[in-house]
Every structure is written in C-alpha cells, then in structure tokens.
Amino acid sequence: MAADSNDGAASAPAVSDGGISKSTKSGKEVVVQVPVVDVQSDNFKEMWPSLLLAINTASFVAVDTELSGLGDRKSLLNQCIEERYKAVCHAARTRSILSLGLACFKQQPDKGEHLYLAQVFNLTLLCMEEYIIEPKSVQFLVQHGFNFNRQYAQGIPYHKGNDKGDESQSQSVRTLFLELIRARRPLILHNGLIDLVFLYQNFYAHLPESLGTFTADLCEMFPAGIYDTKYAAEFHARFVASYLEYAFRKCERENGKQRAAGSPHLILEFCSYPSSMKAHIDYRCCMPPTTHHPHSTSVCDNFSAYGWCPLGSQCPQSHDIDLIIDTDEAAIEDKRRRRRRREKRRRALLGLPGKQTSGEAEDGPPVKQVCGDGLKAEEIEKEVAEDDVSNHPGPEQGHKNDLEMGLKATRPETADMAVLEVPGSQASPNPVPGDGLHRAGFDAFMTGYVMAYVRMNQGPQPCSSGPWLPECHNKVYLSGKAVPLTVAKSQFSRSSKAHNQKMKLAWGSS
C-alpha cells in the first residue's frame, strides 16, 4: 500500500530487478534500497490497517524474530528431537521476543509472472512479564544496532501464553498474529523451529508438552504450509552454505545473471511513502557486486561455512559475503575442470569417444572443508545456535506498506509503488553486503527473497491446488540432522485444548 494517490505523496511506479542494481543512463551503478517500516507503540495503531492489508493481500509472508536468549545451547542440539523441542519450549517460556520482522510478498501476475510487491515491517516489542535476557544476546544485538533504549521506551507491549479475556477485537501483537493465521498464507522462515516455538508461546497460547501435538496444531494454524529457506537452500537449491546472508546474496547474484542472460528472473516493487513517515522508515541497501571491492585477505573458514566467527569483527580474515561466494564458485569451477581432465584421460585410455556424459555431475553440493582453529563441526554448530538467540535463524540470524497521509489503508490495486534507488556514490559510506543486516525486518525480507527465488527456479507448478512448493512443504530444518522436521498431524496426535479454543476464536465458531 502506498499513500493515497490523491495526496500526491506517492511517486510513479518503478521496479527493481530482484534487488539487484540497475545501470543509469550515464552507466553508473545504482544501489537498490529496501524500505523497512519501523512499527512501535507510538505508531502501531496508525499502521494497523496497513499491516492487515499487507498480510491479507500477500502471496506469502516471511517472518523473523530477535530473542532475548535461548538458554542451554547443548540441549538445543539434542539428538532426540522430542528433548530438543522441550529445551526450546523452556527457552520460549522464560525468554521473550524483542523484535518481530514481517515481509509480505504479493505476486503481481498482471505485471509479470515473477514480479512481487514486497512490504517489510520491523516491530519493536516489549514483553510485560518477567523474562530472562542473556548478556551474550545483548552484546550481539547491540553490535548489530539494536536499540534497547527504544525498545523499553517504545516497544509494543504484549503478554505470553493463553489469552486474557476476549482479545480478538484488540489491536495487539497477539491479534496481529491471529490475523496472520486467518489469512491462510504460506509462512516462510529460516531455520524456523525456534521461531515457531517462540511465536506460539509469545503470541498464541501455552505450548503443548509434546512435539507431536505442537506439529498437529501448526498444521491447522497454517494450512497453506510452512517453508524453511535454510532447508530449501541446503537440500533443494544445494547451496554450498545455507546461512541466511549467504543464501540471500547467492540468490541475488544468480538472479542478476539470469536477468543479464534474458532468462526468467525475480523482479520486486516497493512502496513509496509520504514524507510524514520518513522518521519510521529505515532503508537497507542491496549492493551490486561490481561496486564492492573485495578484501585482499583470505576468507575466514568458519564464517564462510557457518556465517559465524568466534573472533567477530576482530578476525584478521575476511567475512565479506561476496568474496566468500566468489571463492566458493572458483573452487567449484576448479573442481569441475579437474574432473573433466580426469574423465578425458580415462576415456583416452579406454579408447572411448571424447564426448563426456552427464554422469560426471556430482550427487550433491560441494562441501566446505573447515580447519582453521580446529573446532569440531558440532562445536561450531552449537555456537551458531548461540547466534540464533539474537535473531533466530542464527547467523542465519533473528529480522511495507504504505500509508496515506491520514493513515487510512488504500486498496493495493490503486496504490502507487516505487523502488528507491540512489547512485552508488551517494549510498552510505563503505557499504558492504551483509553489513548491519541483522535486524528482524530485513532478515524477514531476505528470507522471503530466497523463497521467491527458489520457487521461481522450480518452474510452473503442475497443480495450482496442490502444495505451494512440494519439495519444501512443511519441512523445517533441524541443525545436525540429515532429515527435516515434518510438520504433520499423525494419527497418534491430537490438537491441544488451547489451540482448539484459539481456532474457535479465529473463525468465530462456538
């Protein structure tokens, strides 16, 4: 939604090729900026119509959270999934959600098969009950720009667990979550188990004791399906790494290649906003690879593989995502060349025709070999889970709209939309992809972008009434496991009592 066309605040429609920069007439590169609308207690009611319209008209909604902590990391990686679920439940009952990111992607078939209107919100929250906040989580969030003064002064208040009286008509975060359920849209997350558990406990009802009951509830809450972009990136797209920044940047770059080649590619539109909303909009840059100058140092193995490094900003090696992807692509190409040479020699020795067969393709994606400081992969995985604390999908971390001048929602069909682009020379100083991106709103946008790209590459769906993306439908990534958690209602599980009451509330049945 953009400002009503009568107030003259919206600019003419323009599009962005999937967040990739476009060239100006002068040949200069431009930087696409993604508008993220900050929603706090002082503008929550004003933004309410826009939030509802964005959710209800979306083709899918991506969600991300930033958390006050996760508790015992070891328990969160328990090999027994039921015990792992109990550990996450304990964290959700004793910690809170500090920030909620929503990215609503609306497909625009009349403008193009792969064109979406993207509306992004970052809600700052404040749990009104006692909760634990962990020092490491605070440090991580502060390092990535989280403002705790703003949270305590302007956070949107909420309570956890079951409803307190009839809350269905109130304008609250809990009601907003209920509206998300009512919209029946596909829900997109990244490394989403922790997000799902926290969302349930904080905005829906008390968590059920068993994992089977929890997944049974989720099936009814989100009948259009739950999709995990970490699972999609690792097991479907077969990326070398699957943390959020890597998956997002990889999709951006591949989308740019497809655009340059004239192949089907993702195109995004963003809303324009009236000047009165300027104070509540944070523009996040998507830098073109050509404007970024790689570091002369080698990449950090740990960050390259997991999106996390124990040395943080003090690491002498590069954490630059573009350089990491360049290095990975060069290694893959080198491996292909060596494989072709081996195949050529083998065929020459056997006297076979020189033409190579498709059999030389690899069974799976190349695997990063991490040595460096000698940390075991499982130890790194535990540290990665630590990052999930801050913004859930961990180093795959835990982070729209328009409003008319009178803050009255407009019909999406009549909204004026524009993409904000600025010449690279006018962008923020030393912009680096991935720099300062850890924020629930922008993380939700990156999550949605990855899913939109993966879905586009899937090609036409054989049956429009079937699952939105069959290979990833209701599959949630599990750290340290070769198989995902399947969100399904088994014949041995029943929905919880609290959930059944919420369903009656959602659909108005007695």
Coordinates of C-alpha atoms in Angstrom, one line a residue:
M1 CA 0.0 0.0 0.0
A2 CA 1.3 3.4 -0.7
A3 CA 0.0 6.8 0.1
D4 CA -3.4 7.5 -1.5
S5 CA -2.9 8.9 -5.0
N6 CA -5.0 11.9 -4.1
D7 CA -2.4 13.3 -1.6
G8 CA 0.3 13.4 -4.2
A9 CA 2.8 11.7 -1.8
A10 CA 3.5 8.6 -3.9
S11 CA 5.8 8.5 -6.8
A12 CA 5.3 6.8 -10.1
P13 CA 5.7 3.1 -10.3
A14 CA 9.1 1.6 -10.9
V15 CA 10.6 -1.8 -10.5
S16 CA 13.8 -3.4 -9.2
D17 CA 15.3 -6.5 -10.8
G18 CA 15.1 -8.5 -7.7
G19 CA 17.1 -6.2 -5.5
I20 CA 20.0 -6.2 -8.0
S21 CA 21.3 -2.8 -9.0
K22 CA 20.4 -1.3 -12.4
S23 CA 22.5 1.0 -14.5
T24 CA 21.6 4.6 -15.1
K25 CA 21.8 6.2 -18.5
S26 CA 25.2 7.5 -17.6
G27 CA 26.4 4.0 -16.9
K28 CA 26.8 4.4 -13.2
E29 CA 25.7 1.6 -10.9
V30 CA 22.8 2.4 -8.6
V31 CA 22.0 0.9 -5.2
V32 CA 18.6 -0.5 -4.5
Q33 CA 17.3 0.4 -1.1
V34 CA 14.7 -1.8 0.6
P35 CA 12.3 0.3 2.8
V36 CA 11.7 -1.3 6.2
V37 CA 8.9 0.3 8.2
D38 CA 9.6 0.6 11.9
V39 CA 6.5 -0.1 14.0
Q40 CA 6.5 0.9 17.6
S41 CA 4.0 1.7 20.3
D42 CA 3.7 5.3 19.0
N43 CA 2.6 4.4 15.5
F44 CA 1.3 0.8 15.9
K45 CA -2.4 1.8 15.8
E46 CA -1.8 4.1 12.8
M47 CA 0.0 1.3 11.0
W48 CA -2.6 -1.3 11.9
P49 CA -4.7 -1.0 8.6
S50 CA -1.5 -1.2 6.6
L51 CA -0.3 -4.3 8.4
L52 CA -3.6 -6.1 7.9
L53 CA -3.8 -5.2 4.2
A54 CA -0.3 -6.3 3.5
I55 CA -0.9 -9.6 5.2
N56 CA -4.3 -10.3 3.7
T57 CA -3.2 -9.5 0.1
A58 CA 0.2 -11.3 0.3
S59 CA 1.0 -14.4 -1.7
F60 CA 3.2 -15.4 1.2
V61 CA 4.5 -13.9 4.5
A62 CA 8.1 -14.3 5.7
V63 CA 8.7 -14.0 9.5
D64 CA 11.8 -13.5 11.6
T65 CA 12.4 -12.8 15.3
E66 CA 15.1 -11.4 17.6
L67 CA 15.1 -13.1 21.0
S68 CA 16.4 -12.2 24.5
G69 CA 18.1 -15.6 24.8
L70 CA 17.9 -19.3 24.2
G71 CA 19.3 -20.9 27.4
D72 CA 21.4 -24.1 27.3
R73 CA 22.9 -24.4 23.9
K74 CA 23.7 -28.1 24.3
S75 CA 20.1 -29.0 24.9
L76 CA 19.0 -27.2 21.8
L77 CA 21.0 -29.6 19.7
N78 CA 19.9 -32.8 21.5
Q79 CA 19.9 -35.7 19.1
C80 CA 16.5 -36.7 20.4
I81 CA 14.1 -34.2 18.7
E82 CA 11.5 -34.5 21.4
E83 CA 14.1 -33.5 24.0
R84 CA 15.2 -30.7 21.7
Y85 CA 11.6 -29.4 21.5
K86 CA 11.3 -29.4 25.3
A87 CA 14.5 -27.4 25.5
V88 CA 13.2 -24.8 23.0
C89 CA 9.9 -24.7 24.9
H90 CA 11.7 -23.9 28.1
A91 CA 13.6 -21.1 26.4
A92 CA 10.3 -19.7 25.0
R93 CA 8.6 -19.7 28.4
T94 CA 11.5 -17.9 30.1
R95 CA 12.7 -15.6 27.4
S96 CA 10.9 -13.2 25.1
I97 CA 10.7 -11.8 21.6
L98 CA 12.4 -8.4 21.3
S99 CA 11.6 -7.7 17.7
L100 CA 9.4 -9.2 15.0
G101 CA 10.0 -8.9 11.3
L102 CA 7.3 -9.4 8.7
A103 CA 7.9 -9.4 4.9
C104 CA 4.8 -9.6 2.8
F105 CA 5.4 -10.6 -0.8
K106 CA 2.4 -10.1 -3.2
Q107 CA 2.7 -11.6 -6.6
Q108 CA 1.7 -9.2 -9.4
P109 CA 0.7 -11.6 -12.3
D110 CA -0.7 -8.7 -14.4
K111 CA 2.7 -7.1 -14.4
G112 CA 4.9 -10.2 -14.8
E113 CA 5.0 -13.9 -13.7
H114 CA 7.8 -13.3 -11.3
L115 CA 7.1 -9.8 -10.1
Y116 CA 6.3 -9.2 -6.5
L117 CA 5.3 -6.2 -4.3
A118 CA 7.4 -6.5 -1.2
Q119 CA 6.3 -4.8 2.0
V120 CA 8.6 -5.0 5.0
F121 CA 7.9 -4.3 8.7
N122 CA 10.1 -4.3 11.8
L123 CA 8.0 -4.4 15.0
T124 CA 9.8 -3.5 18.3
L125 CA 8.2 -5.4 21.1
L126 CA 8.2 -5.4 24.9
C127 CA 7.0 -8.4 26.9
M128 CA 5.2 -7.1 30.0
E129 CA 6.1 -10.2 32.1
E130 CA 9.4 -11.0 33.7
Y131 CA 11.8 -12.7 31.3
I132 CA 15.5 -13.6 31.1
I133 CA 17.8 -11.6 28.9
E134 CA 21.2 -13.1 28.3
P135 CA 24.4 -11.0 28.2
K136 CA 25.7 -12.6 25.0
S137 CA 22.4 -11.9 23.3
V138 CA 22.6 -8.2 24.4
Q139 CA 26.1 -7.9 23.1
F140 CA 25.2 -9.4 19.8
L141 CA 22.2 -7.2 19.3
V142 CA 24.0 -4.0 20.4
Q143 CA 26.8 -4.9 17.9
H144 CA 24.2 -5.1 15.2
G145 CA 22.4 -1.8 16.0
F146 CA 19.6 -2.9 18.3
N147 CA 18.4 0.0 20.4
F148 CA 17.4 -1.2 23.9
N149 CA 16.5 2.3 25.0
R150 CA 14.0 2.5 22.2
Q151 CA 12.7 -1.0 23.0
Y152 CA 11.9 -0.1 26.6
A153 CA 10.6 3.3 25.8
Q154 CA 8.5 2.5 22.7
G155 CA 8.2 -1.3 22.5
I156 CA 4.7 -2.6 21.7
P157 CA 3.5 -4.3 24.9
Y158 CA 2.4 -7.9 24.9
H159 CA 1.9 -10.9 27.2
K160 CA 2.7 -14.5 26.7
G161 CA 0.7 -17.7 26.9
N162 CA -3.1 -18.0 26.7
D163 CA -5.4 -15.1 26.1
K164 CA -6.6 -13.0 29.0
G165 CA -10.3 -12.4 28.3
D166 CA -11.6 -11.6 24.8
E167 CA -8.6 -10.1 22.9
S168 CA -9.8 -10.8 19.4
Q169 CA -11.0 -7.3 18.8
S170 CA -8.0 -5.5 20.3
Q171 CA -5.2 -4.0 18.2
S172 CA -2.3 -6.0 19.7
V173 CA 0.6 -8.1 18.5
R174 CA -1.3 -11.2 19.6
T175 CA -4.3 -10.2 17.5
L176 CA -1.9 -9.4 14.6
F177 CA -0.6 -13.0 14.8
L178 CA -4.2 -14.3 14.8
E179 CA -4.8 -12.2 11.6
L180 CA -1.8 -13.9 10.1
I181 CA -3.4 -17.3 10.8
R182 CA -6.7 -16.1 9.4
A183 CA -5.1 -15.0 6.2
R184 CA -4.1 -18.7 5.4
R185 CA -1.0 -17.7 3.6
P186 CA 2.2 -19.8 3.3
L187 CA 4.5 -19.0 6.2
I188 CA 8.2 -18.6 5.4
L189 CA 11.0 -18.8 8.0
H190 CA 14.8 -19.5 8.0
N191 CA 15.9 -22.3 10.4
G192 CA 12.5 -21.9 11.7
L193 CA 11.9 -24.4 14.6
I194 CA 12.9 -21.9 17.3
D195 CA 10.9 -19.1 15.6
L196 CA 7.8 -21.3 15.5
V197 CA 8.0 -22.3 19.2
F198 CA 8.6 -18.7 20.3
L199 CA 5.8 -17.3 18.1
Y200 CA 3.4 -19.9 19.6
Q201 CA 4.3 -19.2 23.2
N202 CA 4.5 -15.5 22.9
F203 CA 1.5 -14.6 20.7
Y204 CA -0.8 -17.6 20.6
A205 CA -1.1 -19.9 23.6
H206 CA 0.8 -22.0 26.1
L207 CA 2.9 -24.6 24.3
P208 CA 1.8 -28.2 24.3
E209 CA 4.0 -30.7 26.1
S210 CA 4.7 -33.0 23.2
L211 CA 6.2 -32.2 19.8
G212 CA 3.5 -34.3 18.0
T213 CA 0.8 -32.1 19.5
F214 CA 2.7 -29.0 18.5
T215 CA 3.1 -30.0 14.9
A216 CA -0.6 -31.0 14.8
D217 CA -1.5 -27.5 15.9
L218 CA 0.8 -25.9 13.3
C219 CA -0.9 -27.9 10.5
E220 CA -4.2 -26.3 11.4
M221 CA -2.8 -22.9 12.1
F222 CA -1.0 -22.7 8.7
P223 CA -2.9 -24.9 6.2
A224 CA -1.1 -23.3 3.2
G225 CA 2.1 -24.7 4.5
I226 CA 5.3 -23.8 6.4
Y227 CA 8.5 -23.4 4.4
D228 CA 12.0 -23.1 5.8
T229 CA 14.6 -21.4 3.5
K230 CA 17.5 -23.0 5.2
Y231 CA 16.1 -26.4 4.3
A232 CA 15.4 -25.1 0.8
A233 CA 18.9 -23.6 0.3
E234 CA 20.7 -26.7 1.6
F235 CA 18.6 -29.6 0.4
H236 CA 16.7 -28.2 -2.6
A237 CA 18.9 -25.5 -4.1
R238 CA 22.0 -27.3 -3.0
F239 CA 24.0 -24.2 -2.0
V240 CA 27.4 -24.7 -0.5
A241 CA 26.4 -22.8 2.6
S242 CA 22.9 -22.1 3.9
Y243 CA 23.1 -19.4 6.5
L244 CA 20.7 -16.5 5.7
E245 CA 23.2 -13.9 4.4
Y246 CA 24.9 -16.4 2.1
A247 CA 21.6 -17.8 0.7
F248 CA 20.2 -14.3 0.1
R249 CA 23.3 -12.9 -1.6
K250 CA 23.7 -16.1 -3.6
C251 CA 20.1 -15.8 -4.9
E252 CA 20.7 -12.1 -5.6
R253 CA 23.7 -12.8 -7.7
E254 CA 22.2 -15.7 -9.6
N255 CA 19.1 -13.7 -10.2
G256 CA 21.3 -10.9 -11.7
K257 CA 22.9 -13.4 -14.0
Q258 CA 19.5 -14.7 -15.2
R259 CA 18.4 -11.1 -15.8
A260 CA 21.5 -10.3 -17.8
A261 CA 21.0 -13.5 -19.9
G262 CA 17.4 -12.7 -20.6
S263 CA 16.1 -15.7 -18.6
P264 CA 13.2 -15.6 -16.2
H265 CA 14.2 -13.6 -13.2
L266 CA 12.7 -12.2 -10.0
I267 CA 11.5 -8.6 -10.0
L268 CA 10.5 -6.6 -7.0
E269 CA 8.4 -3.5 -6.4
F270 CA 8.5 -1.5 -3.2
C271 CA 6.0 1.0 -1.9
S272 CA 6.6 4.8 -1.8
Y273 CA 5.8 6.5 1.4
P274 CA 4.7 10.0 2.4
S275 CA 7.3 12.3 3.9
S276 CA 5.3 12.2 7.2
M277 CA 6.5 8.6 7.6
K278 CA 10.2 9.4 7.0
A279 CA 11.1 9.0 10.6
H280 CA 9.7 5.5 10.7
I281 CA 11.4 4.1 7.6
D282 CA 14.8 2.5 7.6
Y283 CA 16.3 2.0 4.1
R284 CA 18.6 -1.1 3.8
C285 CA 21.0 -1.2 0.9
C286 CA 21.3 -4.1 -1.5
M287 CA 24.7 -3.5 -3.1
P288 CA 25.6 -4.7 -6.6
P289 CA 28.7 -7.0 -6.5
T290 CA 30.5 -4.7 -9.0
T291 CA 30.5 -1.8 -6.6
H292 CA 32.1 -3.8 -3.8
H293 CA 35.8 -4.1 -3.6
P294 CA 36.9 -7.5 -2.1
H295 CA 39.3 -7.6 0.7
S296 CA 42.9 -8.6 -0.2
T297 CA 42.9 -11.1 2.7
S298 CA 41.7 -14.6 2.5
V299 CA 38.2 -15.6 3.7
C300 CA 37.5 -16.8 7.2
D301 CA 36.8 -20.5 7.0
N302 CA 34.4 -20.5 10.0
F303 CA 32.4 -17.6 8.8
S304 CA 32.4 -18.9 5.2
A305 CA 30.9 -22.2 6.3
Y306 CA 28.6 -21.1 9.1
G307 CA 28.1 -17.4 9.0
W308 CA 29.7 -17.0 12.4
C309 CA 33.2 -16.5 13.7
P310 CA 34.3 -16.5 17.4
L311 CA 36.6 -13.5 16.7
G312 CA 33.8 -11.4 15.3
S313 CA 35.0 -8.1 13.9
Q314 CA 38.5 -8.7 15.3
C315 CA 39.0 -11.6 12.9
P316 CA 42.0 -10.9 10.6
Q317 CA 40.4 -12.7 7.7
S318 CA 37.5 -11.6 5.5
H319 CA 33.8 -12.1 6.4
D320 CA 32.7 -10.5 3.1
I321 CA 29.8 -12.5 1.6
D322 CA 30.6 -11.6 -2.0
L323 CA 34.3 -12.7 -1.6
I324 CA 33.1 -15.9 0.1
I325 CA 30.8 -16.7 -2.8
D326 CA 33.4 -15.8 -5.3
T327 CA 35.9 -18.1 -3.6
D328 CA 33.3 -20.9 -3.5
E329 CA 32.4 -20.5 -7.1
A330 CA 36.1 -20.5 -8.1
A331 CA 36.6 -23.7 -6.1
I332 CA 33.6 -25.4 -7.7
E333 CA 34.8 -24.4 -11.2
D334 CA 38.3 -25.7 -10.4
K335 CA 36.9 -29.0 -9.2
R336 CA 34.8 -29.3 -12.4
R337 CA 37.9 -28.6 -14.6
R338 CA 39.9 -31.3 -12.7
R339 CA 37.0 -33.7 -13.0
R340 CA 36.8 -33.1 -16.8
R341 CA 40.5 -33.7 -17.2
R342 CA 40.3 -37.0 -15.3
E343 CA 37.4 -38.0 -17.4
K344 CA 39.2 -37.1 -20.6
R345 CA 42.2 -39.1 -19.6
R346 CA 40.1 -42.1 -18.6
R347 CA 38.3 -42.1 -21.9
A348 CA 41.5 -41.8 -23.8
L349 CA 43.0 -44.8 -22.0
L350 CA 39.8 -46.8 -22.7
G351 CA 39.5 -45.6 -26.3
L352 CA 36.1 -44.2 -25.7
P353 CA 34.6 -41.3 -27.6
G354 CA 35.7 -37.9 -26.3
K355 CA 32.3 -36.6 -25.6
Q356 CA 31.6 -36.5 -21.9
T357 CA 28.3 -37.7 -20.4
S358 CA 26.1 -36.2 -17.8
G359 CA 27.3 -38.8 -15.4
E360 CA 30.1 -36.6 -14.3
A361 CA 27.7 -34.4 -12.3
E362 CA 28.1 -34.5 -8.6
D363 CA 25.5 -36.2 -6.4
G364 CA 25.3 -33.2 -4.1
P365 CA 26.7 -29.7 -3.4
P366 CA 30.3 -29.2 -2.7
V367 CA 31.2 -29.4 0.9
K368 CA 33.2 -26.7 2.7
Q369 CA 36.3 -28.1 4.4
V370 CA 36.9 -26.1 7.6
C371 CA 40.1 -26.4 9.5
G372 CA 41.5 -23.2 10.8
D373 CA 41.3 -23.2 14.6
G374 CA 40.5 -26.9 14.8
L375 CA 36.9 -26.5 16.2
K376 CA 34.8 -29.5 15.6
A377 CA 31.8 -29.0 13.3
E378 CA 29.4 -29.9 16.1
E379 CA 31.1 -27.3 18.3
I380 CA 30.6 -24.7 15.6
E381 CA 27.0 -25.8 15.2
K382 CA 26.5 -25.1 18.9
E383 CA 28.0 -21.6 18.6
V384 CA 25.8 -21.0 15.6
A385 CA 22.8 -21.9 17.7
E386 CA 24.0 -19.2 20.0
D387 CA 23.6 -16.6 17.3
D388 CA 20.1 -17.9 16.8
V389 CA 19.4 -16.3 20.1
S390 CA 19.7 -12.9 18.8
N391 CA 17.7 -13.2 15.7
H392 CA 16.6 -16.6 15.3
P393 CA 17.8 -18.1 12.2
G394 CA 21.1 -17.5 13.8
P395 CA 23.9 -16.2 11.9
E396 CA 21.2 -17.0 9.8
Q397 CA 20.1 -14.5 12.3
G398 CA 16.9 -13.4 14.2
H399 CA 14.8 -9.8 11.4
K400 CA 5.6 -2.3 3.6
N401 CA 3.3 -0.7 3.1
D402 CA 2.2 2.5 2.7
L403 CA 0.0 4.6 4.5
E404 CA -1.9 7.5 3.3
M405 CA -1.4 10.9 4.9
G406 CA -4.5 10.3 7.0
L407 CA -3.1 6.8 7.8
K408 CA -6.0 5.2 6.1
A409 CA -5.3 2.0 4.2
T410 CA -5.7 2.1 0.5
R411 CA -6.6 -0.7 -1.9
P412 CA -3.5 -2.4 -3.1
E413 CA -4.7 -2.3 -6.7
T414 CA -4.7 1.5 -6.6
A415 CA -1.5 2.0 -4.6
D416 CA 1.4 3.8 -6.3
M417 CA 4.6 1.8 -5.9
A418 CA 8.2 2.8 -6.5
V419 CA 11.6 1.4 -5.9
L420 CA 14.1 3.7 -4.2
E421 CA 17.4 3.8 -6.0
V422 CA 20.4 6.0 -5.4
P423 CA 23.7 6.2 -7.3
G424 CA 26.4 4.2 -5.6
S425 CA 28.4 7.3 -5.0
Q426 CA 25.6 8.6 -2.8
A427 CA 25.0 5.5 -0.8
S428 CA 26.1 5.2 2.8
P429 CA 29.9 5.2 3.2
N430 CA 31.7 1.9 2.7
P431 CA 28.6 -0.1 2.1
V432 CA 29.3 -3.8 2.4
P433 CA 26.7 -6.6 1.7
G434 CA 25.8 -8.1 5.0
D435 CA 27.0 -5.1 7.0
G436 CA 24.5 -4.3 9.7
L437 CA 21.8 -6.6 8.2
H438 CA 21.0 -8.4 11.4
R439 CA 17.6 -6.9 12.0
A440 CA 14.3 -8.8 12.2
G441 CA 12.6 -6.8 9.4
F442 CA 15.4 -7.0 6.9
D443 CA 16.0 -10.7 7.8
A444 CA 12.4 -11.4 7.1
F445 CA 12.9 -9.7 3.7
M446 CA 16.0 -11.8 2.9
T447 CA 14.1 -14.9 3.9
G448 CA 11.2 -14.1 1.6
Y449 CA 13.5 -13.2 -1.2
V450 CA 15.3 -16.6 -1.0
M451 CA 11.9 -18.4 -1.1
A452 CA 10.6 -16.3 -4.0
Y453 CA 13.8 -17.1 -6.0
V454 CA 13.8 -20.8 -5.2
R455 CA 10.1 -21.0 -6.1
M456 CA 10.8 -19.2 -9.4
N457 CA 13.5 -21.7 -10.4
Q458 CA 11.1 -24.5 -9.5
G459 CA 9.2 -23.7 -12.7
P460 CA 5.5 -23.9 -13.3
Q461 CA 3.6 -25.9 -10.7
P462 CA 1.7 -28.9 -12.2
C463 CA -1.3 -28.4 -10.0
S464 CA -2.3 -25.0 -8.6
S465 CA -4.4 -26.6 -5.9
G466 CA -1.5 -28.6 -4.5
P467 CA 1.3 -27.6 -2.1
W468 CA 2.9 -24.2 -3.0
L469 CA 6.4 -25.8 -3.3
P470 CA 6.0 -29.5 -2.8
E471 CA 9.7 -30.4 -2.1
C472 CA 9.8 -27.9 0.8
H473 CA 6.3 -28.1 2.0
N474 CA 6.0 -28.4 5.8
K475 CA 9.7 -29.3 6.2
V476 CA 11.6 -27.4 8.9
Y477 CA 15.4 -27.5 9.1
L478 CA 17.0 -29.4 12.0
S479 CA 20.6 -28.5 12.9
G480 CA 22.8 -31.6 13.0
K481 CA 20.2 -33.7 11.3
A482 CA 20.1 -35.1 7.7
V483 CA 16.3 -35.0 7.6
P484 CA 13.9 -32.1 8.4
L485 CA 11.1 -32.0 10.9
T486 CA 7.9 -32.7 9.1
V487 CA 5.0 -30.6 10.2
A488 CA 2.2 -33.1 10.0
K489 CA -0.7 -34.3 12.1
S490 CA -0.3 -38.0 12.8
Q491 CA -3.0 -40.5 13.8
F492 CA -1.4 -40.6 17.2
S493 CA -1.5 -36.9 18.0
R494 CA -4.4 -34.6 18.8
S495 CA -4.5 -30.9 18.7
S496 CA -4.1 -29.1 22.1
K497 CA -7.0 -27.7 24.0
A498 CA -5.6 -24.2 24.0
H499 CA -5.2 -24.4 20.2
N500 CA -8.8 -25.6 19.7
Q501 CA -10.0 -22.6 21.7
K502 CA -7.9 -20.3 19.5
M503 CA -9.3 -21.8 16.4
K504 CA -12.8 -21.2 17.6
L505 CA -11.8 -17.6 18.3
A506 CA -10.2 -17.2 14.9
W507 CA -13.1 -18.5 12.9
G508 CA -15.9 -17.3 15.2
S509 CA -17.4 -20.8 15.9
S510 CA -19.0 -21.6 19.2

